[in-house]
PDB file of C-alpha atoms and ligand atoms in Angstrom:
ATOM      1  CA  MET D 477       0.000   0.000   0.000  1.00 53.00           C
ATOM      2  CA  GLU D 478       2.770   2.394   0.908  1.00 55.00           C
ATOM      3  CA  GLU D 479       4.431   1.797  -2.433  1.00 58.00           C
ATOM      4  CA  VAL D 480       1.220   2.744  -4.304  1.00 56.00           C
ATOM      5  CA  VAL D 481       0.846   5.988  -2.341  1.00 55.00           C
ATOM      6  CA  LEU D 482       4.442   6.899  -3.048  1.00 54.00           C
ATOM      7  CA  ARG D 483       3.925   6.423  -6.771  1.00 71.00           C
ATOM      8  CA  LEU D 484       0.788   8.583  -6.646  1.00 77.00           C
ATOM      9  CA  GLU D 485       2.713  11.450  -5.088  1.00 77.00           C
ATOM     10  CA  GLU D 486       5.430  11.195  -7.687  1.00 78.00           C
ATOM     11  CA  LEU D 487       2.767  11.171 -10.383  1.00 77.00           C
ATOM     12  CA  LEU D 488       0.629  14.004  -9.039  1.00 79.00           C
ATOM     13  CA  PHE D 489       3.140  16.268  -7.309  1.00 81.00           C
ATOM     14  CA  PRO D 490       6.544  15.543  -8.845  1.00 76.00           C
ATOM     15  CA  SER D 491       7.975  18.926  -7.897  1.00 74.00           C
ATOM     16  CA  ILE D 492       6.408  19.357  -4.469  1.00 75.00           C
ATOM     17  CA  ALA D 493       8.143  17.838  -1.495  1.00 76.00           C
ATOM     18  CA  ASP D 494       6.406  17.136   1.792  1.00 82.00           C
ATOM     19  CA  VAL D 495       2.974  16.379   0.383  1.00 84.00           C
ATOM     20  CA  SER D 496       1.113  13.175   1.048  1.00 85.00           C
ATOM     21  CA  VAL D 497      -1.803  11.913  -1.035  1.00 88.00           C
ATOM     22  CA  VAL D 498      -4.454  10.582   1.308  1.00 89.00           C
ATOM     23  CA  SER D 499      -6.956   9.390  -1.288  1.00 91.00           C
ATOM     24  CA  VAL D 500      -7.955   9.705  -4.941  1.00 92.00           C
ATOM     25  CA  ASP D 501     -11.583   9.559  -5.937  1.00 93.00           C
ATOM     26  CA  VAL D 502     -12.377   9.278  -9.659  1.00 93.00           C
ATOM     27  CA  SER D 503     -15.833   9.958 -11.045  1.00 92.00           C
ATOM     28  CA  ASN D 504     -16.991  10.403 -14.637  1.00 89.00           C
ATOM     29  CA  GLU D 505     -15.969  14.029 -14.861  1.00 88.00           C
ATOM     30  CA  THR D 506     -13.814  14.798 -11.857  1.00 92.00           C
ATOM     31  CA  ILE D 507     -10.765  13.462 -10.054  1.00 93.00           C
ATOM     32  CA  ARG D 508     -10.675  14.430  -6.383  1.00 94.00           C
ATOM     33  CA  VAL D 509      -7.287  14.207  -4.746  1.00 93.00           C
ATOM     34  CA  GLN D 510      -7.170  14.474  -0.996  1.00 93.00           C
ATOM     35  CA  ALA D 511      -3.754  15.690   0.104  1.00 89.00           C
ATOM     36  CA  ARG D 512      -1.988  17.183   3.077  1.00 87.00           C
ATOM     37  CA  SER D 513       1.382  18.557   4.007  1.00 87.00           C
ATOM     38  CA  THR D 514       3.672  16.140   5.838  1.00 88.00           C
ATOM     39  CA  THR D 515       5.874  18.683   7.587  1.00 89.00           C
ATOM     40  CA  ILE D 516       5.577  18.718  11.365  1.00 91.00           C
ATOM     41  CA  GLY D 517       5.610  22.495  11.590  1.00 91.00           C
ATOM     42  CA  SER D 518       5.827  25.660   9.541  1.00 91.00           C
ATOM     43  CA  ALA D 519       7.733  28.954   9.588  1.00 91.00           C
ATOM     44  CA  CYS D 520       5.749  31.990  10.757  1.00 92.00           C
ATOM     45  CA  SER D 521       4.932  34.341   7.890  1.00 86.00           C
ATOM     46  CA  GLY D 522       5.420  37.294  10.260  1.00 88.00           C
ATOM     47  CA  CYS D 523       8.709  36.601  12.058  1.00 92.00           C
ATOM     48  CA  GLY D 524      10.048  33.469  10.370  1.00 90.00           C
ATOM     49  CA  ASN D 525      10.215  31.403  13.552  1.00 92.00           C
ATOM     50  CA  TRP D 526       9.361  27.739  13.370  1.00 93.00           C
ATOM     51  CA  SER D 527       6.209  26.498  15.070  1.00 94.00           C
ATOM     52  CA  ILE D 528       4.860  23.009  15.615  1.00 94.00           C
ATOM     53  CA  GLN D 529       1.844  24.153  17.577  1.00 94.00           C
ATOM     54  CA  VAL D 530      -1.218  23.539  15.412  1.00 95.00           C
ATOM     55  CA  HIS D 531      -3.944  26.044  16.210  1.00 95.00           C
ATOM     56  CA  SER D 532      -6.629  24.733  13.834  1.00 95.00           C
ATOM     57  CA  SER D 533      -7.089  23.429  10.315  1.00 93.00           C
ATOM     58  CA  TYR D 534      -9.556  23.723   7.484  1.00 90.00           C
ATOM     59  CA  LEU D 535     -10.190  22.345   4.002  1.00 90.00           C
ATOM     60  CA  ARG D 536      -9.565  24.057   0.701  1.00 90.00           C
ATOM     61  CA  PHE D 537     -10.589  22.835  -2.742  1.00 91.00           C
ATOM     62  CA  PRO D 538      -8.262  24.363  -5.345  1.00 90.00           C
ATOM     63  CA  ALA D 539      -8.573  23.256  -8.960  1.00 91.00           C
ATOM     64  CA  ASP D 540      -5.559  21.611 -10.532  1.00 91.00           C
ATOM     65  CA  VAL D 541      -4.550  21.010 -14.156  1.00 90.00           C
ATOM     66  CA  PRO D 542      -7.088  18.620 -15.754  1.00 90.00           C
ATOM     67  CA  SER D 543      -5.962  15.035 -16.277  1.00 87.00           C
ATOM     68  CA  ALA D 544      -7.079  12.614 -19.022  1.00 83.00           C
ATOM     69  CA  GLY D 545     -10.076  14.786 -19.842  1.00 82.00           C
ATOM     70  CA  ARG D 546     -11.279  15.074 -16.257  1.00 88.00           C
ATOM     71  CA  ARG D 547     -11.294  18.078 -13.972  1.00 89.00           C
ATOM     72  CA  VAL D 548      -8.906  17.692 -11.054  1.00 92.00           C
ATOM     73  CA  VAL D 549      -9.823  19.158  -7.686  1.00 92.00           C
ATOM     74  CA  LEU D 550      -7.594  18.928  -4.650  1.00 91.00           C
ATOM     75  CA  CYS D 551      -9.035  18.522  -1.216  1.00 92.00           C
ATOM     76  CA  LEU D 552      -6.311  20.067   0.839  1.00 89.00           C
ATOM     77  CA  ARG D 553      -6.117  20.181   4.602  1.00 89.00           C
ATOM     78  CA  VAL D 554      -4.387  23.434   5.543  1.00 89.00           C
ATOM     79  CA  ARG D 555      -3.181  24.023   9.084  1.00 92.00           C
ATOM     80  CA  ARG D 556      -3.060  27.218  11.054  1.00 94.00           C
ATOM     81  CA  PHE D 557      -0.156  27.364  13.513  1.00 95.00           C
ATOM     82  CA  ALA D 558       0.326  29.485  16.614  1.00 95.00           C
ATOM     83  CA  CYS D 559       3.433  31.676  16.521  1.00 94.00           C
ATOM     84  CA  PRO D 560       5.743  30.862  19.453  1.00 91.00           C
ATOM     85  CA  VAL D 561       7.144  34.400  19.672  1.00 92.00           C
ATOM     86  CA  ALA D 562       5.169  36.602  22.039  1.00 89.00           C
ATOM     87  CA  SER D 563       6.415  39.835  20.457  1.00 92.00           C
ATOM     88  CA  CYS D 564       5.381  38.746  16.944  1.00 90.00           C
ATOM     89  CA  GLY D 565       2.378  40.676  15.675  1.00 87.00           C
ATOM     90  CA  ARG D 566       0.918  37.552  14.116  1.00 89.00           C
ATOM     91  CA  ARG D 567      -0.547  35.296  16.766  1.00 92.00           C
ATOM     92  CA  THR D 568      -1.422  32.578  14.260  1.00 93.00           C
ATOM     93  CA  PHE D 569      -0.494  31.941  10.649  1.00 92.00           C
ATOM     94  CA  ILE D 570      -1.486  29.614   7.823  1.00 91.00           C
ATOM     95  CA  GLU D 571       1.053  27.143   6.482  1.00 90.00           C
ATOM     96  CA  GLN D 572       2.179  27.717   2.918  1.00 81.00           C
ATOM     97  CA  VAL D 573       3.262  24.736   0.834  1.00 77.00           C
ATOM     98  CA  PRO D 574       5.333  25.815  -2.197  1.00 72.00           C
ATOM     99  CA  GLY D 575       3.626  24.804  -5.450  1.00 71.00           C
ATOM    100  CA  LEU D 576       0.202  24.504  -3.871  1.00 74.00           C
ATOM    101  CA  PRO D 577      -2.177  27.459  -4.092  1.00 69.00           C
ATOM    102  CA  ARG D 578      -1.292  30.868  -2.784  1.00 68.00           C
ATOM    103  CA  ARG D 579      -3.047  32.097   0.268  1.00 67.00           C
ATOM    104  CA  TYR D 580      -6.417  32.861  -1.249  1.00 65.00           C
ATOM    105  CA  GLY D 581      -5.826  31.180  -4.606  1.00 76.00           C
ATOM    106  CA  ARG D 582      -8.432  28.894  -6.086  1.00 85.00           C
ATOM    107  CA  TRP D 583      -5.924  27.134  -8.333  1.00 88.00           C
ATOM    108  CA  THR D 584      -2.707  25.228  -7.805  1.00 87.00           C
ATOM    109  CA  GLU D 585       0.390  27.080  -8.979  1.00 85.00           C
ATOM    110  CA  ARG D 586       0.708  24.888 -12.066  1.00 87.00           C
ATOM    111  CA  LEU D 587      -2.885  25.584 -13.136  1.00 90.00           C
ATOM    112  CA  ARG D 588      -2.305  29.277 -12.515  1.00 90.00           C
ATOM    113  CA  SER D 589       0.788  29.265 -14.747  1.00 89.00           C
ATOM    114  CA  THR D 590      -1.046  27.266 -17.427  1.00 91.00           C
ATOM    115  CA  LEU D 591      -3.900  29.804 -17.471  1.00 92.00           C
ATOM    116  CA  THR D 592      -1.406  32.687 -17.505  1.00 91.00           C
ATOM    117  CA  ALA D 593       0.360  31.149 -20.514  1.00 91.00           C
ATOM    118  CA  VAL D 594      -2.998  30.754 -22.274  1.00 91.00           C
ATOM    119  CA  GLY D 595      -3.789  34.402 -21.482  1.00 90.00           C
ATOM    120  CA  LEU D 596      -0.430  35.585 -22.781  1.00 87.00           C
ATOM    121  CA  ALA D 597      -0.898  33.715 -26.050  1.00 89.00           C
ATOM    122  CA  LEU D 598      -4.574  34.446 -26.657  1.00 89.00           C
ATOM    123  CA  ALA D 599      -5.595  37.331 -24.346  1.00 85.00           C
ATOM    124  CA  GLY D 600      -8.955  37.519 -22.586  1.00 85.00           C
ATOM    125  CA  ARG D 601     -11.819  36.300 -24.732  1.00 89.00           C
ATOM    126  CA  ALA D 602     -10.007  33.616 -26.756  1.00 92.00           C
ATOM    127  CA  GLY D 603      -8.000  32.657 -23.664  1.00 91.00           C
ATOM    128  CA  ALA D 604     -11.141  32.013 -21.642  1.00 92.00           C
ATOM    129  CA  ARG D 605     -12.548  29.952 -24.505  1.00 93.00           C
ATOM    130  CA  MET D 606      -9.372  27.871 -24.775  1.00 92.00           C
ATOM    131  CA  ALA D 607      -9.306  27.358 -21.015  1.00 91.00           C
ATOM    132  CA  GLY D 608     -12.857  26.019 -21.328  1.00 89.00           C
ATOM    133  CA  VAL D 609     -11.660  23.538 -23.975  1.00 88.00           C
ATOM    134  CA  LEU D 610      -8.965  22.450 -21.517  1.00 85.00           C
ATOM    135  CA  GLY D 611     -11.651  21.882 -18.903  1.00 84.00           C
ATOM    136  CA  VAL D 612     -11.162  24.995 -16.774  1.00 87.00           C
ATOM    137  CA  SER D 613     -14.058  27.395 -16.484  1.00 88.00           C
ATOM    138  CA  VAL D 614     -12.672  30.905 -16.191  1.00 90.00           C
ATOM    139  CA  SER D 615     -13.899  34.350 -17.211  1.00 92.00           C
ATOM    140  CA  ARG D 616     -12.300  36.636 -19.746  1.00 91.00           C
ATOM    141  CA  SER D 617     -11.456  39.280 -17.138  1.00 92.00           C
ATOM    142  CA  THR D 618      -9.854  36.700 -14.863  1.00 90.00           C
ATOM    143  CA  VAL D 619      -7.542  35.617 -17.688  1.00 90.00           C
ATOM    144  CA  LEU D 620      -6.588  39.261 -18.232  1.00 89.00           C
ATOM    145  CA  ARG D 621      -5.951  39.776 -14.527  1.00 89.00           C
ATOM    146  CA  LEU D 622      -3.551  36.821 -14.511  1.00 89.00           C
ATOM    147  CA  VAL D 623      -1.559  38.359 -17.344  1.00 86.00           C
ATOM    148  CA  GLU D 624      -1.563  41.762 -15.637  1.00 85.00           C
ATOM    149  CA  ALA D 625      -0.255  40.194 -12.440  1.00 84.00           C
ATOM    150  CA  LEU D 626       2.894  39.001 -14.193  1.00 82.00           C
ATOM    151  CA  PRO D 627       6.047  40.819 -13.093  1.00 77.00           C
ATOM    152  CA  GLU D 628       7.488  43.303 -15.550  1.00 70.00           C
ATOM    153  CA  PRO D 629      10.036  41.589 -17.795  1.00 66.00           C
ATOM    154  CA  ASP D 630      13.542  42.296 -16.620  1.00 61.00           C
ATOM    155  CA  LEU D 631      14.823  44.274 -19.564  1.00 65.00           C
ATOM    156  CA  GLN D 632      18.543  44.542 -19.777  1.00 73.00           C
ATOM    157  CA  ALA D 633      19.789  48.110 -19.600  1.00 75.00           C
ATOM    158  CA  PRO D 634      21.188  49.279 -22.918  1.00 85.00           C
ATOM    159  CA  ARG D 635      24.920  49.685 -23.332  1.00 88.00           C
ATOM    160  CA  VAL D 636      24.685  51.862 -26.416  1.00 89.00           C
ATOM    161  CA  VAL D 637      21.757  54.244 -26.339  1.00 89.00           C
ATOM    162  CA  GLY D 638      20.514  56.498 -29.105  1.00 88.00           C
ATOM    163  CA  VAL D 639      18.791  59.777 -28.237  1.00 88.00           C
ATOM    164  CA  ASP D 640      16.461  61.447 -30.682  1.00 85.00           C
ATOM    165  CA  GLU D 641      13.376  63.576 -30.730  1.00 83.00           C
ATOM    166  CA  TYR D 642       9.879  62.611 -31.717  1.00 81.00           C
ATOM    167  CA  ALA D 643       6.925  64.762 -32.611  1.00 80.00           C
ATOM    168  CA  THR D 644       3.344  64.354 -31.484  1.00 73.00           C
ATOM    169  CA  ARG D 645       0.175  66.320 -32.167  1.00 66.00           C
ATOM    170  CA  LYS D 646       1.140  67.003 -35.768  1.00 70.00           C
ATOM    171  CA  GLY D 647       4.524  68.368 -34.885  1.00 69.00           C
ATOM    172  CA  ARG D 648       3.355  70.835 -32.260  1.00 77.00           C
ATOM    173  CA  HIS D 649       4.895  68.961 -29.366  1.00 83.00           C
ATOM    174  CA  TYR D 650       8.275  67.273 -29.095  1.00 84.00           C
ATOM    175  CA  GLY D 651       9.511  64.543 -26.821  1.00 86.00           C
ATOM    176  CA  THR D 652      12.656  62.446 -26.498  1.00 87.00           C
ATOM    177  CA  VAL D 653      12.922  58.861 -27.642  1.00 87.00           C
ATOM    178  CA  LEU D 654      15.671  56.564 -26.347  1.00 88.00           C
ATOM    179  CA  VAL D 655      16.665  53.581 -28.410  1.00 87.00           C
ATOM    180  CA  ASP D 656      18.850  50.603 -27.612  1.00 87.00           C
ATOM    181  CA  VAL D 657      21.153  50.825 -30.604  1.00 84.00           C
ATOM    182  CA  GLU D 658      22.283  47.209 -30.288  1.00 83.00           C
ATOM    183  CA  THR D 659      18.812  45.674 -30.306  1.00 82.00           C
ATOM    184  CA  ARG D 660      17.300  48.558 -32.323  1.00 80.00           C
ATOM    185  CA  ARG D 661      14.380  48.691 -29.922  1.00 81.00           C
ATOM    186  CA  PRO D 662      12.925  51.815 -28.334  1.00 83.00           C
ATOM    187  CA  VAL D 663      13.659  51.739 -24.612  1.00 85.00           C
ATOM    188  CA  ASP D 664      11.746  54.734 -23.334  1.00 87.00           C
ATOM    189  CA  LEU D 665       9.881  57.891 -24.279  1.00 86.00           C
ATOM    190  CA  LEU D 666      10.331  61.114 -22.361  1.00 88.00           C
ATOM    191  CA  PRO D 667       7.422  63.545 -22.584  1.00 87.00           C
ATOM    192  CA  ASP D 668       9.596  66.559 -23.385  1.00 87.00           C
ATOM    193  CA  ARG D 669      12.880  67.596 -24.974  1.00 86.00           C
ATOM    194  CA  GLU D 670      14.418  69.041 -21.824  1.00 87.00           C
ATOM    195  CA  THR D 671      18.030  68.581 -20.797  1.00 88.00           C
ATOM    196  CA  SER D 672      16.965  67.867 -17.210  1.00 90.00           C
ATOM    197  CA  SER D 673      14.736  64.945 -18.259  1.00 90.00           C
ATOM    198  CA  LEU D 674      17.543  63.363 -20.255  1.00 90.00           C
ATOM    199  CA  VAL D 675      20.028  63.927 -17.421  1.00 90.00           C
ATOM    200  CA  ALA D 676      17.689  62.226 -14.933  1.00 91.00           C
ATOM    201  CA  TRP D 677      17.096  59.272 -17.257  1.00 91.00           C
ATOM    202  CA  LEU D 678      20.795  58.729 -18.003  1.00 90.00           C
ATOM    203  CA  ALA D 679      21.865  59.206 -14.381  1.00 90.00           C
ATOM    204  CA  LYS D 680      19.790  56.161 -13.378  1.00 88.00           C
ATOM    205  CA  ARG D 681      21.673  53.990 -15.870  1.00 88.00           C
ATOM    206  CA  PRO D 682      25.391  54.154 -15.145  1.00 88.00           C
ATOM    207  CA  GLU D 683      25.992  51.056 -17.286  1.00 88.00           C
ATOM    208  CA  ILE D 684      25.514  53.040 -20.503  1.00 89.00           C
ATOM    209  CA  GLU D 685      28.811  53.170 -22.373  1.00 89.00           C
ATOM    210  CA  VAL D 686      27.940  55.099 -25.497  1.00 88.00           C
ATOM    211  CA  VAL D 687      25.371  57.802 -26.157  1.00 88.00           C
ATOM    212  CA  CYS D 688      24.544  58.428 -29.794  1.00 86.00           C
ATOM    213  CA  ARG D 689      22.839  61.767 -30.284  1.00 81.00           C
ATOM    214  CA  ASP D 690      22.266  64.375 -32.890  1.00 75.00           C
ATOM    215  CA  ARG D 691      23.941  67.726 -32.624  1.00 68.00           C
ATOM    216  CA  ALA D 692      21.149  69.513 -30.747  1.00 72.00           C
ATOM    217  CA  PRO D 693      22.692  71.314 -27.748  1.00 74.00           C
ATOM    218  CA  PHE D 694      20.197  70.044 -25.171  1.00 75.00           C
ATOM    219  CA  PHE D 695      21.041  66.447 -26.047  1.00 79.00           C
ATOM    220  CA  ALA D 696      24.771  67.173 -25.849  1.00 81.00           C
ATOM    221  CA  GLU D 697      24.471  68.792 -22.440  1.00 83.00           C
ATOM    222  CA  GLY D 698      22.092  66.112 -21.197  1.00 82.00           C
ATOM    223  CA  ALA D 699      24.490  63.356 -22.222  1.00 83.00           C
ATOM    224  CA  THR D 700      27.500  65.113 -20.701  1.00 84.00           C
ATOM    225  CA  VAL D 701      25.838  65.711 -17.330  1.00 85.00           C
ATOM    226  CA  GLY D 702      23.704  62.567 -17.129  1.00 85.00           C
ATOM    227  CA  ALA D 703      26.204  60.025 -18.413  1.00 85.00           C
ATOM    228  CA  PRO D 704      29.715  61.424 -17.828  1.00 86.00           C
ATOM    229  CA  GLN D 705      31.094  57.863 -18.083  1.00 85.00           C
ATOM    230  CA  ALA D 706      29.807  57.383 -21.636  1.00 84.00           C
ATOM    231  CA  VAL D 707      31.447  58.119 -24.935  1.00 82.00           C
ATOM    232  CA  GLN D 708      29.347  60.513 -27.012  1.00 82.00           C
ATOM    233  CA  VAL D 709      28.912  60.022 -30.711  1.00 80.00           C
ATOM    234  CA  ALA D 710      27.170  62.827 -32.547  1.00 76.00           C
ATOM    235  CA  ASP D 711      26.487  61.027 -35.761  1.00 67.00           C
ATOM    236  CA  ARG D 712      24.308  58.050 -36.543  1.00 59.00           C
ATOM    237  CA  TRP D 713      26.678  56.409 -38.988  1.00 55.00           C
ATOM    238  CA  GLN D 714      29.588  56.790 -36.593  1.00 58.00           C
ATOM    239  CA  CYS D 715      27.407  55.370 -33.906  1.00 58.00           C
ATOM    240  CA  ALA D 716      26.861  52.223 -35.904  1.00 57.00           C
ATOM    241  CA  MET D 717      30.628  51.977 -36.410  1.00 50.00           C
ATOM    242  CA  ARG D 718      31.265  52.627 -32.721  1.00 51.00           C
ATOM    243  CA  ARG D 719      28.878  49.840 -31.889  1.00 49.00           C
ATOM    244  CA  LEU D 720      31.113  47.478 -33.847  1.00 46.00           C
ATOM    245  CA  VAL D 721      34.170  48.720 -31.977  1.00 45.00           C
ATOM    246  CA  VAL D 722      32.711  48.501 -28.480  1.00 45.00           C
ATOM    247  CA  SER D 723      30.955  45.228 -29.162  1.00 41.00           C
ATOM    248  CA  PRO D 724      32.581  42.449 -27.103  1.00 39.00           C
ATOM    249  CA  ILE D 725      32.285  39.983 -29.987  1.00 34.00           C
TER     250      ILE D 725
HETATM  251 ZN1   ZN U1079       5.647  35.047  14.282  1.00 60.21          ZN
END
């Protein structure tokens, strides 16, 4: 019997340690997996101290990734522990098992990431429809919220930055556009063409090695003050050449 349970855990929770499958109940449409954490205690979410004093427990029913055409629902016993530290502001806390749902989540982490990937590929309406095909009933706005909750991609700061102006409102208003010369992608737009804005932007990015700009005086001054470490190139063609020279390849 023990061997069977072990295989079930490896099958159902290959990346989650300390989880025990208590039972699996299969009906026509749904697989119900009863599971619980096997750790004796948990670290307090307020102060980090370890506690083995169980205060209470309750059941949660997060949905998991469907399996073989059936919905999968976990029946998870979650414990609340008492914090042993008197000075800690949190008298009790709920155990958190990595990979299982977040505190108030209604999905396991792997279902959440599956739905997020669907949302990223298809956006709200089509994403919700595709999730339905996969057996997960979810609204269009929920799919969008999952995508919005993603952390901002960690864009690498440019090494060679091009500064130019752009016009809006039919040329009546000018701003500054900053381009990563190496990837040829715009990095940022500044709402004006002021030296101070460019100085502030460059000062936050000390890793910039080359600033390519046109000959406008406010760009020259901005580059000199904001990025004193950088080489300035006041010509686009030269800038392309400079890129070849400074390139580590
Ligand atoms: Zn505590």
